[in-house]
Amino acid sequence: MDNRFGKLISYEQNKNQIKVTYANGEVFFTVVKDDIIRVTVPYFCKDYISKAMEQDKSQDAEFSVQKSAEKVAIVTSKLQLVIADNFTTEFYSADGQLLVRDYCGDRTVEKRVSWETMEMLEAEGHDTSNLQEDQIRFQIVKTIEDGDDFYGLGDKSGFMNKKHYEYENWNSDLPQAHNEDFKALYKSVPILMCLKKSAAYGIFFDNTFRSKINLGKENPEYYFYTAEEGNLDYYFIAGTDLRDIVSGYTYLTGTTPLPQMWTLGYQQSRWGYECADDINYVVDNYRKEQIPLDVIHFDIDYMEHYKVFTWDEKNYGPKGELFDSLRARGVKPVTIIDPGTKLEKGYFMCDEGTEKGYFATDKDGDIYVNAVWPGDSNFPDFGREEVRNWWADKHQILVDMGVAGVWNDMNEPASFHGELPQDVVFYDEDRKTTHAEMHNLYGHLMSKSTFEGLKAQTGKRPFVITRACYAGTQKYSTVWTGDNQSLWHHLQMMIPQLCNLGLSGFAFCGTDVGGFGADCTPELLCRWIEAGCFSPLFRNHSAKGTKKQEPWRFGQEVVDINRKYIELRYKFLPYIYDLFYQGETTGLPVMRPLVLHYPNDPEVRDLNSEYLVGEAILVAPVLEQGVTRRMVYLPEGVWYDYWTGERVEGKQYILREAPIDVCPIYIKAGSLIPTYDVVQYVGEKPYDRVTLLATPGEARYTHFQDNGEDYAYQEGAYNLYEFVVDESEKLHTNMIHKGYTPYEEITIQWIGK
Ligand code: MIG
């Protein structure tokens, strides 16, 4: 509600859009589909085109509009919206259950401290952002009902349930250890999901300016969302539980596309592999220790003076040579690319970008300069298609050398001499605008450009990893959670952070295994490899100057434990790949919080220490130093201990022994899980046989098989198998679609029998 609007006067319908006229303003309500209504007040730009969506997502949904006594109601088969004076809205489910309504009282803003006090607090190094007056273009305030819990919001730090916390959307590269009181990290994914006692809804706030969301921290009676500029523009998604909300949200912003199979293999990285020998040593050691490895990452060290799209021949040898030799060993090279291009006459990126006017400028039109790794640098204006195409084309240089994927860093954008001023000029296609609007889109648009370049140049499914992004970036890129540290509480944060990213559309996400900053310990690396072995992006990465973090740096026991869990990962690859294949259609993530599948179980609403892989696998890793047994919650149903085959009844807490080499894993009764023989890298041997792990009970499972690399599957070059286990525990196989070389052998292996 907003008092400035005044009395509701009339409404006007134009196809699926209802314009409501108030005494002092207009609001547009668009029925996108039967469970999604968009609400817009075009304060900023009348025909704003969302960057999160690639096209208008409106369907021809049936709905009716009724006006009675100063109220307008929009009714679809799944949702009812009642609109009243002062832009007051109430959303109900189809059966009349209240989902949410606008809060009609005043916000109880706490008294701010004086400027003098503030200065003293700042001088002492305290964070005073809390105490400053908000800059607000608009605000929406909605009620929190008894039993509401909140999820989603991308990569925010802290716990699974976001209730009673406050966040900001402003892509930020903060070097301190990320804690649960951090308001913003690298990504802005403003999809809020509310799970109620027996319903759910989502609100996607599609605004790229700095915005805030306060989920009952100010007052437990309401939550609010504010933005500094832009349109009030949100999509309301109605559903029964979080699955519906994920589905509605990814319907709007897109699902994570099926990746190449090898990108799901194990990856090693470090900032500080300074020459070809460093890289060769690491790769050869993996092979020697017989620990599978698919990818090696090249951090900024590989470039000449950190100039993007160059290669340091002095330390890494002739272009292409090292990459060829890595590929001969089955290892795919991924190189980092930052957006800042060195300001240096004679450097092709600088010359071309300057001449063509591709860089952001200050408000007076001079090319804007700030420092990043190469020193003074310029920032490509990715908001313009021409610039994105130029940048995309440059990837040919990398592809020609043999690069298999690209890792986009520093694209918040981060800068060493303070943040880019708000008024630096960027474009939204041909509309001139500022950093204030484009900041949160910078990583999104850079990833889109990278994705399109790699796709055109290789014909393969691009492997892009980005640090900064916006809603919808999942269509172009996988993400990692940036600079975590080798801290137990960062291992603990991995589960809620990746699960919330997954709910927010990013099925392909991961954290730096072992921690990026600070020094890892043998025990922490073991527990991290165990906890992370089902995380979609599975990469060990660490910072220059910290303790080296490859498994053999910590002794034989750590090597053996790493091998055990990395082999487990390779065994389960076809299952993870199937989850991606299904997710491309459903939007559901690979790594899932239990609350996604057990919405009616109060025990799982705040569960931060366990996760599901699809529906069949439950992982309950040890996340604390020195701990060798843990309490595991199993939700309803029957579960089988993966290691011992023991049958355990669900809906209870159990105590599981978990010495340093054991990560408790449970398989749901009536599951079929495809597995492959362990290889040292994807492509070492043909995947010509599949073993189905089965737990007792009737089961049905659909399995996808293709070449794992390109888009041929979209033309039918794949197999789809339906496996059924009947009540006599006999396996039946149906080929539902045949378009690829089938397996030579399909076997079943029982757990718990
Ligand atoms: O200012 O490229 O998050 O993964 O190793 C640090 C060096 C820049 C930050 C990334 C990290 C990467 C590092 N980068």
CSV table of C-alpha atoms and ligand atoms in Angstrom, one decimal, residues 173 186 269-271 299-300 336 338 373 407 409-410 416 467 480 482-483 512 516 539 541-544, ligand 1:
chain,number,residue,atom,x,y,z
A,173,ASP,CA,33.5,-8.0,-3.5
A,186,TYR,CA,28.7,-10.8,-5.3
A,269,SER,CA,42.6,-24.4,-9.3
A,270,ARG,CA,45.0,-22.0,-7.4
A,271,TRP,CA,45.9,-18.4,-7.7
A,299,ASP,CA,44.1,-17.8,-12.7
A,300,ILE,CA,45.4,-14.3,-13.6
A,336,ILE,CA,40.2,-16.6,-16.1
A,338,ASP,CA,38.5,-10.2,-15.9
A,373,TRP,CA,45.1,-6.2,-11.7
A,407,TRP,CA,36.0,-18.1,-15.7
A,409,ASP,CA,36.0,-12.8,-12.2
A,410,MET,CA,36.0,-9.2,-10.8
A,416,PHE,CA,41.0,-1.0,-6.5
A,467,ARG,CA,31.3,-14.4,-9.7
A,480,TRP,CA,30.9,-20.0,-7.6
A,482,GLY,CA,33.7,-16.1,-4.5
A,483,ASP,CA,36.2,-15.6,-1.8
A,512,ASP,CA,35.9,-23.1,-3.4
A,516,PHE,CA,40.0,-19.7,-0.8
A,539,ARG,CA,36.5,-27.3,-7.6
A,541,HIS,CA,40.7,-23.4,-5.2
A,542,SER,CA,42.9,-21.3,-3.0
A,543,ALA,CA,44.5,-17.9,-2.8
A,544,LYS,CA,48.1,-17.0,-3.5
B,1,MIG,O1,41.4,-9.8,-6.3
B,1,MIG,O2,42.3,-13.7,-9.8
B,1,MIG,O3,37.5,-14.5,-6.4
B,1,MIG,O4,39.0,-16.7,-7.1
B,1,MIG,O5,41.7,-16.4,-7.5
B,1,MIG,C1,41.4,-11.1,-6.3
B,1,MIG,C2,42.7,-13.8,-8.4
B,1,MIG,C3,41.0,-11.6,-7.7
B,1,MIG,C4,39.3,-13.1,-6.9
B,1,MIG,C5,38.6,-14.4,-7.2
B,1,MIG,C6,39.6,-15.5,-6.9
B,1,MIG,C7,40.8,-15.3,-7.8
B,1,MIG,C8,41.5,-14.0,-7.5
B,1,MIG,N1,40.5,-12.9,-7.7
